[in-house]
Short mmCIF file of C-alpha atoms and ligand atoms in Angstrom, two decimals:
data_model
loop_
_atom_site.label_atom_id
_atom_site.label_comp_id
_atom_site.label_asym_id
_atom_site.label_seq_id
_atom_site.Cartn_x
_atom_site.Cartn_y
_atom_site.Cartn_z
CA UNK A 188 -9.56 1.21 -25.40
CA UNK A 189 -8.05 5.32 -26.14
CA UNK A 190 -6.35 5.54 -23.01
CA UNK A 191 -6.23 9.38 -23.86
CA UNK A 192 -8.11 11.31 -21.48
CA UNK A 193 -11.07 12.70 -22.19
CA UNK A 194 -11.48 16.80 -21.75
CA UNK A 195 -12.85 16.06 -18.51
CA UNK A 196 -10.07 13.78 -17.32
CA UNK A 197 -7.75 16.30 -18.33
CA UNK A 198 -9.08 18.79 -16.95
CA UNK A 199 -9.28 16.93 -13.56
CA UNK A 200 -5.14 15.99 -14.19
CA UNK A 201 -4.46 19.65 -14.34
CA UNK A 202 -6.15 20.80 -10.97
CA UNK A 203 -4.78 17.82 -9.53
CA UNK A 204 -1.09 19.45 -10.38
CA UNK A 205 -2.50 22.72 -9.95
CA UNK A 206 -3.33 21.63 -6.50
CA UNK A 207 -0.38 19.84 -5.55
CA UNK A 208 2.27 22.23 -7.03
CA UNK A 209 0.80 25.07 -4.94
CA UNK A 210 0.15 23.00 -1.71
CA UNK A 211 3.26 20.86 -1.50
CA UNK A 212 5.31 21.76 1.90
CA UNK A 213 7.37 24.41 1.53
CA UNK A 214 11.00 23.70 0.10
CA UNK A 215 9.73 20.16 -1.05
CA UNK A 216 10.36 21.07 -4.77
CA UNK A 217 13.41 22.44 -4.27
CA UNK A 218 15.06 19.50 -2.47
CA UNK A 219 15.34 21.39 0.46
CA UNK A 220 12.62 19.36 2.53
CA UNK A 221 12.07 15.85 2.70
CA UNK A 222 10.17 13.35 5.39
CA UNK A 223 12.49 13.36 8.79
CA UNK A 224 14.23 10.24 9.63
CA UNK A 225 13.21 10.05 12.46
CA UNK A 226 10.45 7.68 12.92
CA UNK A 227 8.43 9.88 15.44
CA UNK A 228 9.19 12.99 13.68
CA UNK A 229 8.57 11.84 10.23
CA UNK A 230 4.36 10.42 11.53
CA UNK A 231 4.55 14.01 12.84
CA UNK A 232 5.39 15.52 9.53
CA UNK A 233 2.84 12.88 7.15
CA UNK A 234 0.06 13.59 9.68
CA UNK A 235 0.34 17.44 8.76
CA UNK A 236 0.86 16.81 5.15
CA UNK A 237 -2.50 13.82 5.13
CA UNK A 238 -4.38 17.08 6.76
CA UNK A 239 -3.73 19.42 4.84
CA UNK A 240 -4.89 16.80 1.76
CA UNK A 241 -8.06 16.65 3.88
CA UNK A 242 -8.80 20.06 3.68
CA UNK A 243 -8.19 20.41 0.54
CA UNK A 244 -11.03 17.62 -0.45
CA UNK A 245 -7.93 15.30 -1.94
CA UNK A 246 -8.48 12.84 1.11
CA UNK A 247 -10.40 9.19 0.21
CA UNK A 248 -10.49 10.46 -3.47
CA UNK A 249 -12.65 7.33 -4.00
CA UNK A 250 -14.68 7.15 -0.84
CA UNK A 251 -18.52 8.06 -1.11
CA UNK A 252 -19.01 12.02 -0.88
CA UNK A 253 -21.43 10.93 2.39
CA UNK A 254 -18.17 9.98 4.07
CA UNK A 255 -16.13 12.80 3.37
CA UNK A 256 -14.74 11.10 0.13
CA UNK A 257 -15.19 12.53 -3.58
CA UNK A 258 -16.63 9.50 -5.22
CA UNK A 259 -14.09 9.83 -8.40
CA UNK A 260 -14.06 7.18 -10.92
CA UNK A 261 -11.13 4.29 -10.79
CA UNK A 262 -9.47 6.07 -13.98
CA UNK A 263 -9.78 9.44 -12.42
CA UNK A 264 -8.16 7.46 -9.58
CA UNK A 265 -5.26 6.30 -11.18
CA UNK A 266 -4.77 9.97 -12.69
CA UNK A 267 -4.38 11.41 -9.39
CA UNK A 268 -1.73 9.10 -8.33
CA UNK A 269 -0.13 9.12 -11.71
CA UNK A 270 0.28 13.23 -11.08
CA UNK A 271 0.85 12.93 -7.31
CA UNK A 272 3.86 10.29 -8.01
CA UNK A 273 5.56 12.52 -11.01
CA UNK A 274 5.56 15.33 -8.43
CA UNK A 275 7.22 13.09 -5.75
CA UNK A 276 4.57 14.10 -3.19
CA UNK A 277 5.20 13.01 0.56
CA UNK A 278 3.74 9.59 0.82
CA UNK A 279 0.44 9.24 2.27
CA UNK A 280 0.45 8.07 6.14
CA UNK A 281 -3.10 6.47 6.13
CA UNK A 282 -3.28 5.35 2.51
CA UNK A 283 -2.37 1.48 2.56
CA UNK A 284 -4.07 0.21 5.51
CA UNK A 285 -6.81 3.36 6.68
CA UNK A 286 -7.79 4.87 3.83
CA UNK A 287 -7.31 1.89 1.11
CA UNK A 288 -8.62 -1.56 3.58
CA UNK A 289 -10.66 0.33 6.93
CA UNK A 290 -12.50 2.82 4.75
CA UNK A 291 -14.24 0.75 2.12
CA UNK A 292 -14.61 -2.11 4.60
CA UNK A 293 -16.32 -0.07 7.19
CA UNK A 294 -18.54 2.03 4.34
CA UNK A 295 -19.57 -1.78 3.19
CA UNK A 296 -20.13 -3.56 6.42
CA UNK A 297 -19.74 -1.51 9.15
CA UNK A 298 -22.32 -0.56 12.13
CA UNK A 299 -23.82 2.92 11.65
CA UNK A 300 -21.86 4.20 15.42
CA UNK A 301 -18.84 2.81 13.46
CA UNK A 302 -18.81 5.07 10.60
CA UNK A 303 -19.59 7.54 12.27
CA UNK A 304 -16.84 7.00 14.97
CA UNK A 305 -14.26 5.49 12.62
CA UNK A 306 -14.56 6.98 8.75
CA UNK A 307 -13.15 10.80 8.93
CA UNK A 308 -10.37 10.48 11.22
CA UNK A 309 -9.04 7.96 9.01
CA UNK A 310 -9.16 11.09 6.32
CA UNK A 311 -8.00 13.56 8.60
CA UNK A 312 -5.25 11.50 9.23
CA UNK A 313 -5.84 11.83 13.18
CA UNK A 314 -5.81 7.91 14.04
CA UNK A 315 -3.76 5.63 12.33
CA UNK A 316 -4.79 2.03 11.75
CA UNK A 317 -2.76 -1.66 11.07
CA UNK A 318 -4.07 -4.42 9.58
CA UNK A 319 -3.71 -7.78 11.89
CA UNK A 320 -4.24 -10.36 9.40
CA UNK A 321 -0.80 -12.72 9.47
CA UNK A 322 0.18 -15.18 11.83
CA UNK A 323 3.41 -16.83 12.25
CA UNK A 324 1.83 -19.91 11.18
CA UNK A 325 -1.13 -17.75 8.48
CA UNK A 326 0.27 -16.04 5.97
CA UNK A 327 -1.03 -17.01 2.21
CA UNK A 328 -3.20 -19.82 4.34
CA UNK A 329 -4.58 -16.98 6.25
CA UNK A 330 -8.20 -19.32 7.06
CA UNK A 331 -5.45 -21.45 9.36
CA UNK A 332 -5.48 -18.24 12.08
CA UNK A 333 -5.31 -19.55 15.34
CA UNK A 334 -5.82 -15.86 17.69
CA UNK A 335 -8.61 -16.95 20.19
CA UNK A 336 -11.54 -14.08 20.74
CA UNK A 337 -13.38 -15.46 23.36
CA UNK A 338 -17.09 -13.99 23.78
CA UNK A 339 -18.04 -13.02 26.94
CA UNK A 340 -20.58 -11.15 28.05
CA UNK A 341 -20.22 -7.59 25.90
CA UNK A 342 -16.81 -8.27 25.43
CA UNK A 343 -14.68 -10.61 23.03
CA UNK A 344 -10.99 -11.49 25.12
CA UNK A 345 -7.96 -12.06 22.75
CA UNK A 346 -5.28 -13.60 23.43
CA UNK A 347 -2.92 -14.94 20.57
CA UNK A 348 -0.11 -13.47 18.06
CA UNK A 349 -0.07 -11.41 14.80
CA UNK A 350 2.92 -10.88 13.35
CA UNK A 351 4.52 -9.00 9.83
CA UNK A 352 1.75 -6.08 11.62
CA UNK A 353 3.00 -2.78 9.38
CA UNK A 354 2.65 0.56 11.54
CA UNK A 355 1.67 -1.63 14.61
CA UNK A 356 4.02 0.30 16.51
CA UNK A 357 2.36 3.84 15.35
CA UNK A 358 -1.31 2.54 14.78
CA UNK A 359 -4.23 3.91 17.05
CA UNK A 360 -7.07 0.99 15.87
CA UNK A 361 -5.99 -2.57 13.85
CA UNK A 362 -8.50 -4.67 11.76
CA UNK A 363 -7.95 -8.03 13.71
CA UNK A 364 -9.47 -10.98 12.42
CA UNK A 365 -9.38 -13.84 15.10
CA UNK A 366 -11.40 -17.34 15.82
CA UNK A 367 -14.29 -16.77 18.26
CA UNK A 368 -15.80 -20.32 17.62
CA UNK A 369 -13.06 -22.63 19.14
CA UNK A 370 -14.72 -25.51 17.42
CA UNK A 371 -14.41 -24.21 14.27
CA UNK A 372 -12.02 -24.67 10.96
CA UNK A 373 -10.38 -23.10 8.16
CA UNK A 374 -12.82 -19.58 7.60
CA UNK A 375 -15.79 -20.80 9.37
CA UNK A 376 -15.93 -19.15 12.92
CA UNK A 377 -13.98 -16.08 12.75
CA UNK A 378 -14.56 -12.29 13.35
CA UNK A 379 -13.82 -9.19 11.99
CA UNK A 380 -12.61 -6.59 14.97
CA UNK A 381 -11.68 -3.09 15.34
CA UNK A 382 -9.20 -2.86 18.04
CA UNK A 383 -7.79 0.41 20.02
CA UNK A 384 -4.26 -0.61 19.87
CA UNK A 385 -3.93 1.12 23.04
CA UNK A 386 -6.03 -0.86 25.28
CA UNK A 387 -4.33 -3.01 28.12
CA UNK A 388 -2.93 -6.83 27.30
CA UNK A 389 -1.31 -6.02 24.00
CA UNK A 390 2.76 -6.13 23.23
CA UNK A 391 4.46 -4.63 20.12
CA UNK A 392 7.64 -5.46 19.61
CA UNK A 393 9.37 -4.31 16.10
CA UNK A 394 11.32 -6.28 13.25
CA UNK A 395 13.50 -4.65 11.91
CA UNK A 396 13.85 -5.68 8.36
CA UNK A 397 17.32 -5.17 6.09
CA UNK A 398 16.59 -1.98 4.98
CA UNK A 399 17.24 -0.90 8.73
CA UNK A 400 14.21 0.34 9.71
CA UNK A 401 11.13 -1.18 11.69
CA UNK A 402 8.22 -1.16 9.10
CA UNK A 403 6.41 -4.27 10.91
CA UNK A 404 5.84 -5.65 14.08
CA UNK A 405 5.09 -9.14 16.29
CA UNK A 406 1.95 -7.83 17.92
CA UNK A 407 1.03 -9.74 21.10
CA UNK A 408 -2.52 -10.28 22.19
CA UNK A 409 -2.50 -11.48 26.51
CA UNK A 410 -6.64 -11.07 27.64
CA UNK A 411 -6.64 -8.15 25.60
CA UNK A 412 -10.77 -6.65 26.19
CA UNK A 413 -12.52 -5.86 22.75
CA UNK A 414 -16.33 -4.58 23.34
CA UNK A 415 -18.47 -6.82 21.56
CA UNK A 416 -19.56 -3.90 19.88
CA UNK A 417 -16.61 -3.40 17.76
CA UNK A 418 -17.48 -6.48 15.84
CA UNK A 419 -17.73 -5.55 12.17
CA UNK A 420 -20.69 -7.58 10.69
CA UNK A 421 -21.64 -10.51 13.01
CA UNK A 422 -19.35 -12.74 15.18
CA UNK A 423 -18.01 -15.52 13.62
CA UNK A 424 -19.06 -14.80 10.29
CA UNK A 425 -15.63 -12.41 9.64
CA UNK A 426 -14.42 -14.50 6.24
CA UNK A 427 -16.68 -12.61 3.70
CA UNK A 428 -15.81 -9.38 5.17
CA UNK A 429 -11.85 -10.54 4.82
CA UNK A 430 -12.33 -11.52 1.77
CA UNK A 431 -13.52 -7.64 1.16
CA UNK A 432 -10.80 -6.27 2.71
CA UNK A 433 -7.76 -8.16 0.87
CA UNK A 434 -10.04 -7.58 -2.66
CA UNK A 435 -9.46 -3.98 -2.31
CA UNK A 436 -5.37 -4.71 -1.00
CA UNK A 437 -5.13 -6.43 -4.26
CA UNK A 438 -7.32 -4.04 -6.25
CA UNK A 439 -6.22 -0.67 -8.28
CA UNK A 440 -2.71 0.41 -8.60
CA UNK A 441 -0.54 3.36 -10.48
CA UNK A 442 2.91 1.67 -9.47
CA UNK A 443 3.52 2.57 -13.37
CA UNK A 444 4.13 6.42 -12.82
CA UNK A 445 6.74 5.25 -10.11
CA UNK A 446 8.39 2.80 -12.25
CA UNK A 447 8.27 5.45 -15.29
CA UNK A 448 9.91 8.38 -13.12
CA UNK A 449 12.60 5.79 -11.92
CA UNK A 450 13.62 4.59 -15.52
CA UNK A 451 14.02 8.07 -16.60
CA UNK A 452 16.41 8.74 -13.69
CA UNK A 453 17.94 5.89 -14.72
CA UNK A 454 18.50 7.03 -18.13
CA UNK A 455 19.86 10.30 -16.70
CA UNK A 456 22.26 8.26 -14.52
CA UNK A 457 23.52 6.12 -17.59
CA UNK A 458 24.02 9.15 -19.00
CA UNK A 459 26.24 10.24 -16.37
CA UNK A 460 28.11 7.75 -15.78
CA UNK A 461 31.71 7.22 -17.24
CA UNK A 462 33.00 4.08 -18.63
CA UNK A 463 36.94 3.31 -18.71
CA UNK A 464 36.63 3.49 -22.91
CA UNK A 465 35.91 6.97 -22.27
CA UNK A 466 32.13 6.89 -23.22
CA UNK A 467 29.22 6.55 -20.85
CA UNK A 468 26.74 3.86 -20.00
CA UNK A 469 24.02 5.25 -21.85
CA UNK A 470 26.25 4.74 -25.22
CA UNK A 471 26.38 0.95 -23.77
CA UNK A 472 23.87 -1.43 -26.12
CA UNK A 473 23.45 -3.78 -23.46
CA UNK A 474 22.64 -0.74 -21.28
CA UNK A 475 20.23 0.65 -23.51
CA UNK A 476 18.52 -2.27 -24.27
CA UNK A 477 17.65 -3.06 -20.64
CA UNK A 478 16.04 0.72 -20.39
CA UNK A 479 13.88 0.28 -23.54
CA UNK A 480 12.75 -2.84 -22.34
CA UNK A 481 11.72 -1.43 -18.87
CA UNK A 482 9.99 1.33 -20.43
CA UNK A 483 8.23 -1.19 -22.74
CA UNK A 484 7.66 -3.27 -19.86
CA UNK A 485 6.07 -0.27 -17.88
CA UNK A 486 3.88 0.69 -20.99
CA UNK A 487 2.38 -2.76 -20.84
CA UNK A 488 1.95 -2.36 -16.90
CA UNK A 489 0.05 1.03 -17.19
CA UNK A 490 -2.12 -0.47 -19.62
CA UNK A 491 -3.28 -3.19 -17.58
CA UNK A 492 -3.44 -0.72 -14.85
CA UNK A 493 -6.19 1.05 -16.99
CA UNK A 494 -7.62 -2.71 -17.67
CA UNK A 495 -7.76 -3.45 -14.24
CA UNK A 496 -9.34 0.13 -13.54
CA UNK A 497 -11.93 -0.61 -16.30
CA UNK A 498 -13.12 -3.87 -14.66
CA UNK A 499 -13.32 -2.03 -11.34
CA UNK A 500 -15.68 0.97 -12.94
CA UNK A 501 -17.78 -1.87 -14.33
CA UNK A 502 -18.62 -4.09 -11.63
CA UNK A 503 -18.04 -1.95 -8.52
CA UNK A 504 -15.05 -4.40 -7.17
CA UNK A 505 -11.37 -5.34 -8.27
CA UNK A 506 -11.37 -8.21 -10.28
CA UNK A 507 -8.72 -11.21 -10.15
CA UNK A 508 -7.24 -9.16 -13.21
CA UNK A 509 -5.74 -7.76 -9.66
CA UNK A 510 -3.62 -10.40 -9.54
CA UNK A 511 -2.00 -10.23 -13.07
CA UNK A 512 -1.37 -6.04 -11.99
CA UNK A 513 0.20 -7.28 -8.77
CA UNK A 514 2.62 -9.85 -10.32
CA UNK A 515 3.90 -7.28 -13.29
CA UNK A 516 4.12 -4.51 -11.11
CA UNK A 517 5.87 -6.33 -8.25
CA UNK A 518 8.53 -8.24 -10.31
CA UNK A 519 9.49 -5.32 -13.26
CA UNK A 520 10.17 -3.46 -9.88
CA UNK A 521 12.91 -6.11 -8.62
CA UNK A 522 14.12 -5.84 -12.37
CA UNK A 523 14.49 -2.11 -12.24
CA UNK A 524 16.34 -2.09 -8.75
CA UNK A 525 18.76 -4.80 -9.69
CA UNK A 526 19.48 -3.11 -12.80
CA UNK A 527 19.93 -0.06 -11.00
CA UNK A 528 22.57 -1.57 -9.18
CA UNK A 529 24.60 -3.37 -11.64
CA UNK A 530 24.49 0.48 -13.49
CA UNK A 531 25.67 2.12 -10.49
CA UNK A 532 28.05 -0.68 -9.19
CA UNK A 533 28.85 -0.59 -5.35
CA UNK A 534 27.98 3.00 -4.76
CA UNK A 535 24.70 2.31 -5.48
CA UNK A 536 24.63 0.73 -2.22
CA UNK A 537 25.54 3.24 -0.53
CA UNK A 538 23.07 4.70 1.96
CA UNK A 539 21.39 7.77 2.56
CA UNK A 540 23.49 10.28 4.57
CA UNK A 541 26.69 9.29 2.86
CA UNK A 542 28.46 11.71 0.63
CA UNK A 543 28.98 9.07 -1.92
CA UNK A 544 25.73 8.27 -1.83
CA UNK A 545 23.49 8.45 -5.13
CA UNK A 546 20.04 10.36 -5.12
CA UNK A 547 21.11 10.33 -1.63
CA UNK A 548 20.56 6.53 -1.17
CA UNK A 549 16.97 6.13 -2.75
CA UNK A 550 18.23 3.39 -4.75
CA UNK A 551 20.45 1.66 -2.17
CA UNK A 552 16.93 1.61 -0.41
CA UNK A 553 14.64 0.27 -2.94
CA UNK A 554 17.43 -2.16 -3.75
CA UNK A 555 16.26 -3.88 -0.66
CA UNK A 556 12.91 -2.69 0.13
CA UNK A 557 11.56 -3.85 -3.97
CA UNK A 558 12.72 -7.76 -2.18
CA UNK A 559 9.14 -7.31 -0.22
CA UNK A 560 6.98 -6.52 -2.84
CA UNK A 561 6.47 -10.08 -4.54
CA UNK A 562 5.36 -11.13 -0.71
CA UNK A 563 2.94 -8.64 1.02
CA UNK A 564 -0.46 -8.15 -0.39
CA UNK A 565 -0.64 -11.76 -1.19
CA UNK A 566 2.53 -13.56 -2.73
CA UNK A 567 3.64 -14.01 -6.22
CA UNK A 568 3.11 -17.56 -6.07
CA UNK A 569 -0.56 -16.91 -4.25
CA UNK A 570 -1.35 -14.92 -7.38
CA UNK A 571 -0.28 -17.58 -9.54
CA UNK A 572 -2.53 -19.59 -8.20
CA UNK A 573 -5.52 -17.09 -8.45
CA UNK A 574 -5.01 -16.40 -12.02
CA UNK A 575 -5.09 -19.79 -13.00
CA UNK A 576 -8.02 -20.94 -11.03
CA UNK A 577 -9.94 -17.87 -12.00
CA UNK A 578 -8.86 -16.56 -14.61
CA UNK A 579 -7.82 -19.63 -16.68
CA UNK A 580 -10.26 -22.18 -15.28
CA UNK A 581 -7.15 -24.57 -14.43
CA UNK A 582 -8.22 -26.83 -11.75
CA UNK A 583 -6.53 -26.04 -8.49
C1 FAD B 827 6.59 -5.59 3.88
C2 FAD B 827 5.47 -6.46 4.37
C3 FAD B 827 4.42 -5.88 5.04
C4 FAD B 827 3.39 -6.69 5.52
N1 FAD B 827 2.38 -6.07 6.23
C5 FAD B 827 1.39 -6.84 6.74
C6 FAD B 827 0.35 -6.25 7.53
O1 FAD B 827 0.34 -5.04 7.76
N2 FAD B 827 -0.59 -7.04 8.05
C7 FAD B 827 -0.63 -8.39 7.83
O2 FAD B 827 -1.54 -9.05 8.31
N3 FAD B 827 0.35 -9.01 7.10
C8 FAD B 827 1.35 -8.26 6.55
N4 FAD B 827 2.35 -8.85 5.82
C9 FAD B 827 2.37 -10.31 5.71
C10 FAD B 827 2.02 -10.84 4.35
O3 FAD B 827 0.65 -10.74 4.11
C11 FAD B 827 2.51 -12.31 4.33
O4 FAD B 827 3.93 -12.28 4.41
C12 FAD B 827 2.09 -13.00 3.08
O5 FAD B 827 0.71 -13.22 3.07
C13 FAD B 827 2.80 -14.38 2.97
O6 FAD B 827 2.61 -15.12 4.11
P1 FAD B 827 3.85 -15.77 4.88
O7 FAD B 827 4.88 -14.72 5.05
O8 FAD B 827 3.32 -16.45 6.09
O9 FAD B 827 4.45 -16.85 3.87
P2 FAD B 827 3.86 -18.29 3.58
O10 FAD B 827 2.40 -18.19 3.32
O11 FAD B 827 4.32 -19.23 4.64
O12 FAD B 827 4.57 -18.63 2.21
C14 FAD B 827 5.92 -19.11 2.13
C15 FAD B 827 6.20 -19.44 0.68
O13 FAD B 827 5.32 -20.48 0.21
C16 FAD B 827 4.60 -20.04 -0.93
N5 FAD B 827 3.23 -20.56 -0.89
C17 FAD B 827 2.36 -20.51 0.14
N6 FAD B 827 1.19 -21.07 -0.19
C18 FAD B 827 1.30 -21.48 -1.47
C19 FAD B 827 0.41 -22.13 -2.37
N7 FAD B 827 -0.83 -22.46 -2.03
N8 FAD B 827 0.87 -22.40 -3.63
C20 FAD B 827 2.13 -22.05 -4.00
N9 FAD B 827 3.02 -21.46 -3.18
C21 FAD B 827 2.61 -21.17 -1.92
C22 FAD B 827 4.60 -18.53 -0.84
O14 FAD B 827 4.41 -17.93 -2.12
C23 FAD B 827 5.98 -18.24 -0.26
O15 FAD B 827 6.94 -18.25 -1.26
C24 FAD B 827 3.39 -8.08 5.31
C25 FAD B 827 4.46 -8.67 4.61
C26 FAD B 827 5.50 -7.86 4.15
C27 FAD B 827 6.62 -8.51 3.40
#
């Protein structure tokens, strides 16, 4: 495969960059601007930025053009993020949940009312959604979910507990997937919902994980009303259109152009720092080695990225190539923040707002938040499993 890109790809990278460099918020470049700490300031601040992407037509890049979307390739795809990551953009507020999970869910299996109700204000950025999958007791296992939806009448009542909910606490609308036939098992008898996370009989209460800051939520469900209507596909036939959903979670990534802009840093930082001997880290063999074999590491990641892409542009869906993406990506990560710590030594836990701090805290932050990444979107050990059912034809 040339994974050079053709004039047309090119030529799509540099209005991408062309685009961005003239549209990012003022002072972002510089430094001089960044996304507020505070929580309700900061969903103030990405909702502007996701609306002015909108406008622009750089919105659900990969959406059909009939729902606001620009229908671009996979590879085209993974250029844009690859040039919206090396310029450090502001991250996208709908992008993991709304734009990646509702969008092409809805588009696939969706009522007509519902894209038309739902689709461009996921773009716009003007309603934020959450994805209600776990339980306490249905993570990986997720076809033992026990939240009741009880039909009645035009109306399905919920009552039952989500938990590990990201955004719950800022979402407008959640995909919740609960059991309307109590008789049922395992992924027989459940239903896909779209729920107005507003409506009476539901509790959010926030975890606050050991980065300090609430990501996720326990989400409460007490008689909570959901018109019948807002079933997605028919009721109690939700697992196919799960299965949909968490395909796409699993599906394309350009964590590579992330990972290459942090082991460059990192080589600047070795570079900077001084060792007792009088020389610095980056004259360190030990040191160097571990840097080459990120970036190596990272070369091999992109191209799979591009493999994975490939398999996507061919048959219309991610793969369980996925799987092998999510694993390298997820793990060289962990590698790269650990070794970013050992280079740095304690002040490279220092946090953001701290004088001492380095790149003011980003890699204090990572440090903990890269701990995450081998669990959500399925688990390292999960993927495991998929790769050698279905990729190796090991029996399970
Ligand atoms: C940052 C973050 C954000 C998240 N956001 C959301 C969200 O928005 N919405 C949502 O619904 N969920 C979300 N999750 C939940 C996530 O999907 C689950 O944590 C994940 O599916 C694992 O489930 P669990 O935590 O119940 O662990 P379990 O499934 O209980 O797994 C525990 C351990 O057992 C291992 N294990 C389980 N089954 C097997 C098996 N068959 N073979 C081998 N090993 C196995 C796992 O790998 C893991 O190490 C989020 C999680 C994180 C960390």
């Amino acid at each position: 495969m040339d994974l050079r890109d053709t004039p047309e790809q090119a030529a799509f990278r540099r209005e991408v960059r062309t685009w961005l460099e003239r549209n990012l918020p003022e002072g972002w470049r510089e430094g001089k601007v960044r996304e507020p700490e505070d929580a309700a300031e900061r969903v103030a601040f990405l909702k502007r930025w996701q609306r002015k992407l909108f406008e622009g037509g750089w919105a659900g890049l990969n959406w059909p053009k009939e729902y606001g979307g620009r229908a671009i390739g996979t590879i085209e795809y993974l250029i844009w993020a690859e040039e919206y990551t090396r310029l450090e953009a502001p991250n996208m507020i709908n992008l993991s949940v709304g734009t990646a999970l509702v969008g092409p869910t809805v588009i696939a299996h969706g009522k007509p009312w519902q894209k038309e109700r739902f689709l461009q204000k996921i773009l716009t950025g003007e309603e934020i959604w959450c994805q209600g999958f776990s339980e306490p007791n249905a993570g990986s296992d997720l076809a033992s979910l026990r939240t009741r939806g009880e039909v009645r009448g035009d109306k399905i009542v919920v009552t039952g507990q989500k938990t590990w909910t990201s955004f719950a606490h800022q979402a407008d609308w959640c995909i919740l997937v609960v059991r309307t036939d109590p008789t049922s098992v395992r992924h027989k008898g459940l239903s896909f919902l779209l729920v107005d996370m507003r409506s009476p009989g539901i509790t959010i209460r926030p975890l606050v994980e050991m980065t300090g800051e609430a990501w996720f939520n326990e989400v409460f469900f007490d008689g909570c009303e959901v018109p019948l209507e807002n079933v997605v596909g028919t009721v109690d036939r939700g697992w196919d259109i799960v299965m949909h959903t968490l395909a796409h979670e699993r599906g394309s990534s350009a964590q590579h152009a992330r990972l290459a802009a942090e082991v460059e840093r990192l080589m600047e930082i070795a570079r900077k720092t001084p060792r007792a001997d009088g020389t610095t880290a980056a004259q360190d063999p030990l040191v160097r080695q571990k840097l080459m074999d990120f970036a190596a590491q990272n070369l091999i990641l992109r191209m799979t990225a591009y493999r994975n892409a490939s398999t996507i542009e061919k048959h219309g869906v991610p793969g369980p190539e996925g799987s092998t993406l999510k694993i390298l990506w997820s793990s060289l990560d962990q590698r790269v923040k650990e070794f970013a710590v050992d280079l740095m030594g304690p002040a490279a836990l220092v946090r953001r707002g701290d004088d001492l701090a380095i790149d003011d805290g980003y890699w204090a932050y990572e440090a903990l938040w890269s701990r995450a990444a081998t669990i959500y979107a399925g688990t390292s050990e999960v993927q495991r499993n998929i790769i050698a059912t279905r990729v190796l034809g090991l029996p399970r």
